[in-house]
mmCIF file of C-alpha atoms in Angstrom:
data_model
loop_
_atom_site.group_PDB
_atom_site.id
_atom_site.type_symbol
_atom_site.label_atom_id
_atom_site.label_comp_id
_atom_site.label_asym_id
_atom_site.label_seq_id
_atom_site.Cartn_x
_atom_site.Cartn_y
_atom_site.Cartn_z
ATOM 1 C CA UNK A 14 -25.818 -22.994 -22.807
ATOM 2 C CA UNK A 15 -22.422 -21.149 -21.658
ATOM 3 C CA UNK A 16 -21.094 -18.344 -23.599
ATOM 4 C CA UNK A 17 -18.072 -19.070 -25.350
ATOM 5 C CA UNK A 18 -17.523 -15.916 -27.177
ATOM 6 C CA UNK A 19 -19.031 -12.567 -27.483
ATOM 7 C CA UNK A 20 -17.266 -10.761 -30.498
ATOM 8 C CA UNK A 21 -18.522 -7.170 -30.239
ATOM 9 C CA UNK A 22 -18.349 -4.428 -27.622
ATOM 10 C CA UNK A 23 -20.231 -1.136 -26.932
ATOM 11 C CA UNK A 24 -19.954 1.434 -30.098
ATOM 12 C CA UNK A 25 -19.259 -1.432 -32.113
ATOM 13 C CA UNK A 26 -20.683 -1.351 -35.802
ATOM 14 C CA UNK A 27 -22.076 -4.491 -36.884
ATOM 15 C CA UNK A 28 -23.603 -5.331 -40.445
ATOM 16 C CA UNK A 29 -26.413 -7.924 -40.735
ATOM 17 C CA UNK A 30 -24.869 -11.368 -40.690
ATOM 18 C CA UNK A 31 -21.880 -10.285 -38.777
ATOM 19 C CA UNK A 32 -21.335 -13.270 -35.826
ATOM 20 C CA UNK A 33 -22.156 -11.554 -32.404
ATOM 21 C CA UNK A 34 -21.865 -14.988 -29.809
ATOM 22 C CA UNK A 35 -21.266 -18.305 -29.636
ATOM 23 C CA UNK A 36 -22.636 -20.330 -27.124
ATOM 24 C CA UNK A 37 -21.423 -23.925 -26.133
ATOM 25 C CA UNK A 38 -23.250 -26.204 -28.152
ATOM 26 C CA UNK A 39 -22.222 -29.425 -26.167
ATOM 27 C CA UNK A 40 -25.766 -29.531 -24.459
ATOM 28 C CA UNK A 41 -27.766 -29.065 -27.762
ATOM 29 C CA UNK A 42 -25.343 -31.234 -29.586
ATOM 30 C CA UNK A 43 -26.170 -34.211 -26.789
ATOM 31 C CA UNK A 44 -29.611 -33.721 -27.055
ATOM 32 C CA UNK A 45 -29.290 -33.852 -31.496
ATOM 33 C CA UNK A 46 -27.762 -37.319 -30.872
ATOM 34 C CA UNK A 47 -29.958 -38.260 -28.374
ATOM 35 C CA UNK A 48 -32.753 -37.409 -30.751
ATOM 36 C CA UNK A 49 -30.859 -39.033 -34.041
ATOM 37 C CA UNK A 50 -30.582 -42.495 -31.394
ATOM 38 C CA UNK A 51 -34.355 -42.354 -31.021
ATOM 39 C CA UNK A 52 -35.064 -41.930 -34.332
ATOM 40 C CA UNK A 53 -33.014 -45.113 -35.463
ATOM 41 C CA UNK A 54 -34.670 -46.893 -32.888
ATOM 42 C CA UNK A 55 -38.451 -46.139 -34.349
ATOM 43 C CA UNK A 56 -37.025 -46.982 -37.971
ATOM 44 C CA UNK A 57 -36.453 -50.282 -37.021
ATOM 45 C CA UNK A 58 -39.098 -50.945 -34.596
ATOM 46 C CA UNK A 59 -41.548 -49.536 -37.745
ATOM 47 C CA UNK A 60 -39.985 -51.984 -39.974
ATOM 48 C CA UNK A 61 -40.089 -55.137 -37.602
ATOM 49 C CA UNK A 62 -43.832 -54.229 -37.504
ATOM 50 C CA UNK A 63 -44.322 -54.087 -41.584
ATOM 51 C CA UNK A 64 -42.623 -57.682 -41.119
ATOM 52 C CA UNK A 65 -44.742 -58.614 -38.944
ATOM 53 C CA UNK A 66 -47.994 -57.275 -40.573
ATOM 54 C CA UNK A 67 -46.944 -59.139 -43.744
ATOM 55 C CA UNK A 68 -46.120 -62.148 -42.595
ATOM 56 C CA UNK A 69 -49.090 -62.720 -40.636
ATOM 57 C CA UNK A 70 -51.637 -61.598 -43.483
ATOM 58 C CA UNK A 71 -49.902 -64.503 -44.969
ATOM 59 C CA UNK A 72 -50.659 -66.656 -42.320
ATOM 60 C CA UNK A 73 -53.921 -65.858 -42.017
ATOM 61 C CA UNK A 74 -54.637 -66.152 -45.794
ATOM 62 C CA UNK A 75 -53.413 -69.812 -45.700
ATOM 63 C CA UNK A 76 -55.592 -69.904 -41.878
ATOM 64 C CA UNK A 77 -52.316 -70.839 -39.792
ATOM 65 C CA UNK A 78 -53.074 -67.763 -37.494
ATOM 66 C CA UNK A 79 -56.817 -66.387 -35.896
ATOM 67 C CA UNK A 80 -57.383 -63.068 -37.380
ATOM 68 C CA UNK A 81 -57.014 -61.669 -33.519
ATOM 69 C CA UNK A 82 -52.832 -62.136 -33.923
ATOM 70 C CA UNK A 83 -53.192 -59.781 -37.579
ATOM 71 C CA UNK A 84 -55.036 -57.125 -35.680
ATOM 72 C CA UNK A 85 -53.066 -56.517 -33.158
ATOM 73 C CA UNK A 86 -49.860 -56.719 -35.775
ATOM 74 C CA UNK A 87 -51.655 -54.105 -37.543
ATOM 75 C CA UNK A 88 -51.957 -51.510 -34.373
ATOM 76 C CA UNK A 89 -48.384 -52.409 -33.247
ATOM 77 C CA UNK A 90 -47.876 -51.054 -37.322
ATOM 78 C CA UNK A 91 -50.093 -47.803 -36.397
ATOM 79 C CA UNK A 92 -48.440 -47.053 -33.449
ATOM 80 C CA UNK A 93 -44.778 -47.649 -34.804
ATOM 81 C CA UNK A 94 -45.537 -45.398 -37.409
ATOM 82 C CA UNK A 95 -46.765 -42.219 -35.260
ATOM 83 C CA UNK A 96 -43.683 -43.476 -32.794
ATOM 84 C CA UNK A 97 -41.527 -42.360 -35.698
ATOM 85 C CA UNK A 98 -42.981 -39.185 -36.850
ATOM 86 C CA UNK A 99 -42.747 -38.198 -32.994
ATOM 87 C CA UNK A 100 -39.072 -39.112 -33.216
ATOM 88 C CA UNK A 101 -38.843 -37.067 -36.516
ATOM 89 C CA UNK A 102 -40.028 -33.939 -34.901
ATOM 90 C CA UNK A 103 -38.028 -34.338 -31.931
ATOM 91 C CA UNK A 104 -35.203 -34.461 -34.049
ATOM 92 C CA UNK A 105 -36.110 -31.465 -35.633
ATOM 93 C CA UNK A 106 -36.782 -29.542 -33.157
ATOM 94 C CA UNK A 107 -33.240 -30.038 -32.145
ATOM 95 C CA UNK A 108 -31.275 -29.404 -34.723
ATOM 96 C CA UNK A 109 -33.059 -25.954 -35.268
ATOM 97 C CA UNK A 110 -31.608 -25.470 -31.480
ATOM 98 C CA UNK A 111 -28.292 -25.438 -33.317
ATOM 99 C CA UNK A 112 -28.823 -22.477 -35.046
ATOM 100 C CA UNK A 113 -28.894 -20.906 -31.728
ATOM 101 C CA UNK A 114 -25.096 -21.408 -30.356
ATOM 102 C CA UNK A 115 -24.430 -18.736 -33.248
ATOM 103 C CA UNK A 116 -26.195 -15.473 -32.606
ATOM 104 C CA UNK A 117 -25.664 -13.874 -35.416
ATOM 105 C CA UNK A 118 -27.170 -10.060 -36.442
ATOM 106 C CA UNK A 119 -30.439 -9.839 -38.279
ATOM 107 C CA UNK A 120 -29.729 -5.948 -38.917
ATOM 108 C CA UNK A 121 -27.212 -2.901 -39.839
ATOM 109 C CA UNK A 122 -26.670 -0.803 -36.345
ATOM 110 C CA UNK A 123 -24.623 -0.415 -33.333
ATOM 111 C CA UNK A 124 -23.795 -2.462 -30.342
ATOM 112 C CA UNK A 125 -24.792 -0.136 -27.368
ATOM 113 C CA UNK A 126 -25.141 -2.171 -24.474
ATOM 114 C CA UNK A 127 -23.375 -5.749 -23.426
ATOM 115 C CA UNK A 128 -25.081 -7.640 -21.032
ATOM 116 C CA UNK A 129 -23.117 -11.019 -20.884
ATOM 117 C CA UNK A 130 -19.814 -12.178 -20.332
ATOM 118 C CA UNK A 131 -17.889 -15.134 -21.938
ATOM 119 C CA UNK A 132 -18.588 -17.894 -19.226
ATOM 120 C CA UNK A 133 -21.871 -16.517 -18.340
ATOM 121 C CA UNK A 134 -25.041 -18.865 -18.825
ATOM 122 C CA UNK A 135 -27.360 -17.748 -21.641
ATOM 123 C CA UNK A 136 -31.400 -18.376 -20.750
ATOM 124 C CA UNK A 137 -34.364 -17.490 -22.341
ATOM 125 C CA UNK A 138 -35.531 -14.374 -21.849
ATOM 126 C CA UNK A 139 -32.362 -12.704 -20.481
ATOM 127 C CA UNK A 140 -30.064 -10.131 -22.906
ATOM 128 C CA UNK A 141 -26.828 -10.573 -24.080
ATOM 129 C CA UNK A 142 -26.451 -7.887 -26.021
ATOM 130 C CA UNK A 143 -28.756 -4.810 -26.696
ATOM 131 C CA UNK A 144 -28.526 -3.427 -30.758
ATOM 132 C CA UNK A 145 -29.829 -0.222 -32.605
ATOM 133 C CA UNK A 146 -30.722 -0.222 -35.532
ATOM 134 C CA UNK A 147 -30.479 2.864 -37.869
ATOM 135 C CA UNK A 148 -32.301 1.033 -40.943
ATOM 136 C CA UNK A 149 -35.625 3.262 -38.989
ATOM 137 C CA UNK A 150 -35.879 5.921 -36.712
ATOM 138 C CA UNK A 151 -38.980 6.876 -34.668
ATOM 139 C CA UNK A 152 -39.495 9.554 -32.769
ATOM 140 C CA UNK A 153 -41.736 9.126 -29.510
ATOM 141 C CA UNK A 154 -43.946 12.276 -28.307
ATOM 142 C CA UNK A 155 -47.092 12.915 -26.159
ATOM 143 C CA UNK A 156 -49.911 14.791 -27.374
ATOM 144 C CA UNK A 157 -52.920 15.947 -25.170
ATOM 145 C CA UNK A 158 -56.485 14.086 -25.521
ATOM 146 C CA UNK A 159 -58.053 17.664 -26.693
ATOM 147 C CA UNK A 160 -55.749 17.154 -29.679
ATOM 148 C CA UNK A 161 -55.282 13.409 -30.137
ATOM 149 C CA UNK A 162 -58.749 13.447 -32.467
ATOM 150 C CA UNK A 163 -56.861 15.454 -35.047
ATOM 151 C CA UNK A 164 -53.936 13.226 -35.639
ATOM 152 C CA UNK A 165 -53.941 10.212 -37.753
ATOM 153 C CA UNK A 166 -51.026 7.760 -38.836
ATOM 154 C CA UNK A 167 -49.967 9.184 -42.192
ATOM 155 C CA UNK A 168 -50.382 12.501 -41.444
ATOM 156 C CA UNK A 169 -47.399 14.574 -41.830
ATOM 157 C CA UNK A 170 -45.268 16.186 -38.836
ATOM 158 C CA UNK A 171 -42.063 18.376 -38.558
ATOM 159 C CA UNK A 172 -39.700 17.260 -35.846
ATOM 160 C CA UNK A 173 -37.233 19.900 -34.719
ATOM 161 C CA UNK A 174 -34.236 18.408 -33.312
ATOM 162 C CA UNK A 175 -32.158 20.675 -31.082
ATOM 163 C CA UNK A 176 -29.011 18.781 -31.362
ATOM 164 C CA UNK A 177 -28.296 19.294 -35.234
ATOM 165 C CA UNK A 178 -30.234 22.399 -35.207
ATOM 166 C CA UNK A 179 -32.580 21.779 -37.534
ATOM 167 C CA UNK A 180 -36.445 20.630 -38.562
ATOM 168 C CA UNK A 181 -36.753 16.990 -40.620
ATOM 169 C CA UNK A 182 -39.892 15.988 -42.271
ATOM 170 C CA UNK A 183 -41.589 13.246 -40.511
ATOM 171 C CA UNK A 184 -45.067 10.760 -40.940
ATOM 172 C CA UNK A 185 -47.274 9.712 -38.231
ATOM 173 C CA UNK A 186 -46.240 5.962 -37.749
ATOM 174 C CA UNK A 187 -48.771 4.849 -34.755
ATOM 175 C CA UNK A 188 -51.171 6.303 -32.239
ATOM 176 C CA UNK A 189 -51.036 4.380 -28.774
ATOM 177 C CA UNK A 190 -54.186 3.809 -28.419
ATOM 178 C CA UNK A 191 -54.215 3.989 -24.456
ATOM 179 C CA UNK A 192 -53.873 7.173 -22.709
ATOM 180 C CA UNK A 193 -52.397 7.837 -19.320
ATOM 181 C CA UNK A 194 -54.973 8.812 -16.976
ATOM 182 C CA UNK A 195 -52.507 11.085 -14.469
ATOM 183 C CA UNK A 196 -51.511 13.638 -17.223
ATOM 184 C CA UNK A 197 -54.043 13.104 -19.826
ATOM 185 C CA UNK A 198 -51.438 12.293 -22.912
ATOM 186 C CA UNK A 199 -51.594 9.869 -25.834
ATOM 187 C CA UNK A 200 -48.315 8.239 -26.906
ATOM 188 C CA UNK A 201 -47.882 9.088 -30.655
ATOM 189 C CA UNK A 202 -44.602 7.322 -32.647
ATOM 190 C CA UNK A 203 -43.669 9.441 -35.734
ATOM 191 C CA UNK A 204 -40.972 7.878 -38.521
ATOM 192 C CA UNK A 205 -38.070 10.024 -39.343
ATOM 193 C CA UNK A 206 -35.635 9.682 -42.254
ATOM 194 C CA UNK A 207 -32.709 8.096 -42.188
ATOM 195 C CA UNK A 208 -29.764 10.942 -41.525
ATOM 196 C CA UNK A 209 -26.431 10.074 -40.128
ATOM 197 C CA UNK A 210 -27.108 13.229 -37.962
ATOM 198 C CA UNK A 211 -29.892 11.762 -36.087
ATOM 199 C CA UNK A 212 -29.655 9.364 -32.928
ATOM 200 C CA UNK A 213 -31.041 7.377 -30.962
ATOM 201 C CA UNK A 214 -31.735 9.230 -27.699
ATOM 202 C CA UNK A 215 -31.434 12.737 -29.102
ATOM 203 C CA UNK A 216 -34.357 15.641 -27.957
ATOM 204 C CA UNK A 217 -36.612 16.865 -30.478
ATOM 205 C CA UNK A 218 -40.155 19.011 -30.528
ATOM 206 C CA UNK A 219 -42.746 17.436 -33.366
ATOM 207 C CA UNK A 220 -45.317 20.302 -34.631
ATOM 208 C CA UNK A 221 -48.555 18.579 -35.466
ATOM 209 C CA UNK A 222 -51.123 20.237 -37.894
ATOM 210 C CA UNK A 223 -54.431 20.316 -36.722
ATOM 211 C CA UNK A 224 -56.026 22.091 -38.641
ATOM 212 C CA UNK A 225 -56.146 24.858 -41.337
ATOM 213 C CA UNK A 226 -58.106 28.268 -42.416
ATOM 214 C CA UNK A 227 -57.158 31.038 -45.104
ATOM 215 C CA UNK A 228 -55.521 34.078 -43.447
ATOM 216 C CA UNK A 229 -54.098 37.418 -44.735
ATOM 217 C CA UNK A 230 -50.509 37.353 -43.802
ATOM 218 C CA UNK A 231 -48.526 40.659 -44.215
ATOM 219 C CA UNK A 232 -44.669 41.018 -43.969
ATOM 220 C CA UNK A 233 -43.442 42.475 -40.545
ATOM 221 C CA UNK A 234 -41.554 44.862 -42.803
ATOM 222 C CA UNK A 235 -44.856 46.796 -44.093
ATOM 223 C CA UNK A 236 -46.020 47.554 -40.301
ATOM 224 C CA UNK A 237 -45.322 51.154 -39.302
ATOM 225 C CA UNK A 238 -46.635 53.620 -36.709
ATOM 226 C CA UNK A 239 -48.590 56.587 -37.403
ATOM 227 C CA UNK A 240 -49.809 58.830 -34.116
ATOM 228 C CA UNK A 241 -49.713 55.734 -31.968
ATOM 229 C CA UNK A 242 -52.034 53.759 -34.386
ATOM 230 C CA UNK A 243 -50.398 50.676 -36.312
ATOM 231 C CA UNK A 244 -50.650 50.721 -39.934
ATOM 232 C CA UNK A 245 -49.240 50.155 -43.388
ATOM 233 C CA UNK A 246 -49.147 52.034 -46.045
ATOM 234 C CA UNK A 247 -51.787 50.783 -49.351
ATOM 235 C CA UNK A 248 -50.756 51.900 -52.418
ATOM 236 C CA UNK A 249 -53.767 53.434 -54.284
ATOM 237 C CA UNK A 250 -54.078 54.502 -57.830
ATOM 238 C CA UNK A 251 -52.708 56.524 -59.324
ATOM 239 C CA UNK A 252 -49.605 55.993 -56.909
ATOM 240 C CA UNK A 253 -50.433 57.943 -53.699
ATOM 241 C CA UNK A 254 -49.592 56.010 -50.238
ATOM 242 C CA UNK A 255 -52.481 56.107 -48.159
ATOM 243 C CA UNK A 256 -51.634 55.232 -44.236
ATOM 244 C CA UNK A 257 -54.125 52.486 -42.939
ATOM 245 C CA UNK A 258 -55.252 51.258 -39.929
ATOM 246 C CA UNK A 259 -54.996 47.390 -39.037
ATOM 247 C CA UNK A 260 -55.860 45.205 -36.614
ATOM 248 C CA UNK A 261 -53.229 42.086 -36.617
ATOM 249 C CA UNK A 262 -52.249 38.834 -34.468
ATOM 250 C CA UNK A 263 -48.991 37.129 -34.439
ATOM 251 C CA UNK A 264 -48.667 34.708 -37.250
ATOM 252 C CA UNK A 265 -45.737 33.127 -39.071
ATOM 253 C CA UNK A 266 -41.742 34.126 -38.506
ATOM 254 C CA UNK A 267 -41.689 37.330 -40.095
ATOM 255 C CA UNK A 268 -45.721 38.062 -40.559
ATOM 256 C CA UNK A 269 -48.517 39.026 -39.155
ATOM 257 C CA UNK A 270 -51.904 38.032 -39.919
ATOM 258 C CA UNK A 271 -54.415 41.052 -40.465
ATOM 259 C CA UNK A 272 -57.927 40.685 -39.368
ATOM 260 C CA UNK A 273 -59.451 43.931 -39.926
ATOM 261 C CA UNK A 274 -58.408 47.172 -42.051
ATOM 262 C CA UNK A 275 -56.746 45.149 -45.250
ATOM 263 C CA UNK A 276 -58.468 43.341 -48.883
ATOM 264 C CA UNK A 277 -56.619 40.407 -50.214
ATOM 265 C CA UNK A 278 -54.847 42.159 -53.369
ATOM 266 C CA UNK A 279 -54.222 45.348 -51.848
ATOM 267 C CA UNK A 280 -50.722 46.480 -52.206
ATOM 268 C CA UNK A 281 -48.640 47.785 -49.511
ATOM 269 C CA UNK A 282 -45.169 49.669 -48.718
ATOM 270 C CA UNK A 283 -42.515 47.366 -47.271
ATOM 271 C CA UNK A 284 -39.866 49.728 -45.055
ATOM 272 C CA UNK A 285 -41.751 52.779 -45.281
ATOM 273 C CA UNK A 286 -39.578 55.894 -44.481
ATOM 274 C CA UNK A 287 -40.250 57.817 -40.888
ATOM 275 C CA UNK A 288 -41.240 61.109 -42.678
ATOM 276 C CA UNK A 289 -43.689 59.108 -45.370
ATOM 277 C CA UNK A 290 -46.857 60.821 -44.923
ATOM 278 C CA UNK A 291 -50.721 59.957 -45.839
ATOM 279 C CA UNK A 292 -50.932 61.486 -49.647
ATOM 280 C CA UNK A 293 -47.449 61.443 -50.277
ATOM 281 C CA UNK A 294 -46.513 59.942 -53.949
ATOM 282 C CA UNK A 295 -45.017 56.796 -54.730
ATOM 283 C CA UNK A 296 -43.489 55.374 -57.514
ATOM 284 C CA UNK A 297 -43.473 50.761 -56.990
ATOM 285 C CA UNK A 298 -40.985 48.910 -58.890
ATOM 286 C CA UNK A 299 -43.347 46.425 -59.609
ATOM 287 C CA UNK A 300 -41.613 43.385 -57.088
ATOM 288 C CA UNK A 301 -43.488 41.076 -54.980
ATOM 289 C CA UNK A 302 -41.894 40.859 -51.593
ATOM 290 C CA UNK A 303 -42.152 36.824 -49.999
ATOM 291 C CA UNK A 304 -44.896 34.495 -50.479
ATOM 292 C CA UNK A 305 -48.029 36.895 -50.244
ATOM 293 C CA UNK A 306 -49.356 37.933 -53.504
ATOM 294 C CA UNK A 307 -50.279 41.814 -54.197
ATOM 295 C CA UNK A 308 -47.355 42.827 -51.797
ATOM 296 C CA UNK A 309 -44.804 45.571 -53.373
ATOM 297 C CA UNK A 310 -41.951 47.390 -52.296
ATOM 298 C CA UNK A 311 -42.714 51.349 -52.807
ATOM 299 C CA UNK A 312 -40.285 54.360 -52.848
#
């Protein structure tokens, strides 16, 4: 049908229920009467056939009729009846057409695209009006096929979104399970909280685990340089600072992860002065600097 009225505009917020168009309802209001004329029709032709059916087992009880004239009283019956479930269904089918002329808006969001015009013809198939929803959020990322195997829906993710500054906890909603063959990448849907910081169309980075293994992580604040070798400074009983060699990769903000040279346990100096020296003593107050156990701050 024609548009009547379309009550929203772009940046509009809408509530569920709220009444978004109207469309003419002349045509589906022709056709419901059309439909309600048929079915009236099939009532009566359904009861003139009950008449009929009576009457003529009557008849043929008292032998005024062959039994030939009752048969074919009793299909007219059969086919009267399905003639007026047909028209029930019809009818049916056109009043829930009604419901249609008043488009009305299944969720909470915001109206950001208008596609129709009062006057214009709505069809099947073509928008009037395009909604979002803020009731979910998902965020849409690629991930390689080398690391696709390690991701499962469920599995937590941290999405960093650049426009709020900030990292949100997100889940794993869907893999798609259909990669594209020119770059190699797997479509992977994660669900974010809803925050009336995020939308729609903002830029993010998700950070996937994919796996995990035990590591010695040591503050950036214990690392030192001793006669061009890095090193920290262990803490051995009974308080003498004792400079050690390390071997280390880049790990965490703010650590580094020791491979060689360091015992989980083993305390060391966080800030050491320039002129400590291997031997020197050292009283420790006993702290435990960040999140690594067996790490104290030494004067």
């Amino acid at each position: 049908g024609f548009i009547q009225e379309v009550t929203v505009r772009e940046g509009d917020r809408i509530a569920a229920g709220d009444l978004l168009v109207a469309i003419d309802p002349a045509d589906v209001n022709g056709e419901i009467r059309r439909r309600e004329a048929a079915l009236e029709s099939a009532r009566a032709d359904l009861a003139d056939a009950r008449r009929d059916v009576t009457q003529f087992t009557t008849l043929l009880d008292q032998g005024g009729i062959p039994a030939d004239t009752l048969r074919k009283a009793q299909v007219r019956l059969s086919v009267a009846e399905a003639a007026l479930a047909q028209a029930e269904a019809a009818l049916h089918t056109a009043l829930a057409q009604r419901r249609y002329t008043r488009i009305e808006s299944p969720v909470d969001g915001v109206v950001v695209a208008r596609e129709r015009q009062p006057g214009d013809l709505a069809t099947p198939g073509s928008p009037i009006l395009v909604l979002e929803s803020r009731q979910s959020l998902v965020f849409q990322t690629f991930v390689a096929e080398r690391h696709i195997g390690a991701i499962a829906p469920g599995d937590a993710v941290t999405v960093h979104l650049d426009a709020v500054g900030r990292s949100v906890a997100g889940q794993v909603l869907r893999i798609v399970p259909s990669g594209d063959p020119a770059t190699r990448r797997y479509e992977v849907k994660v669900s974010l909280p809803v925050d009336a910081a995020l939308l729609p169309g903002m830029f993010g980075r998700a950070a996937f685990i994919l796996g995990s293994r035990e590591a010695l992580l040591v503050p950036m604040a214990a690392f030192t340089e001793r006669l061009g070798l890095d090193g920290v400074f262990v803490v051995e009983e009974p308080g003498v600072a004792r400079f050690r060699w390390v071997r280390w990769r880049d790990a965490q903000s703010g650590f580094r992860e020791v491979t060689a040279g360091l015992e989980p346990g083993e305390r060391v100096i966080l800030d050491p002065p320039e002129d400590l020296t291997d031997g020197a003593p050292v009283i420790t107050d006993g702290s435990v600097h960040g999140a690594a156990p067996g790490l104290e701050r030494g004067a």
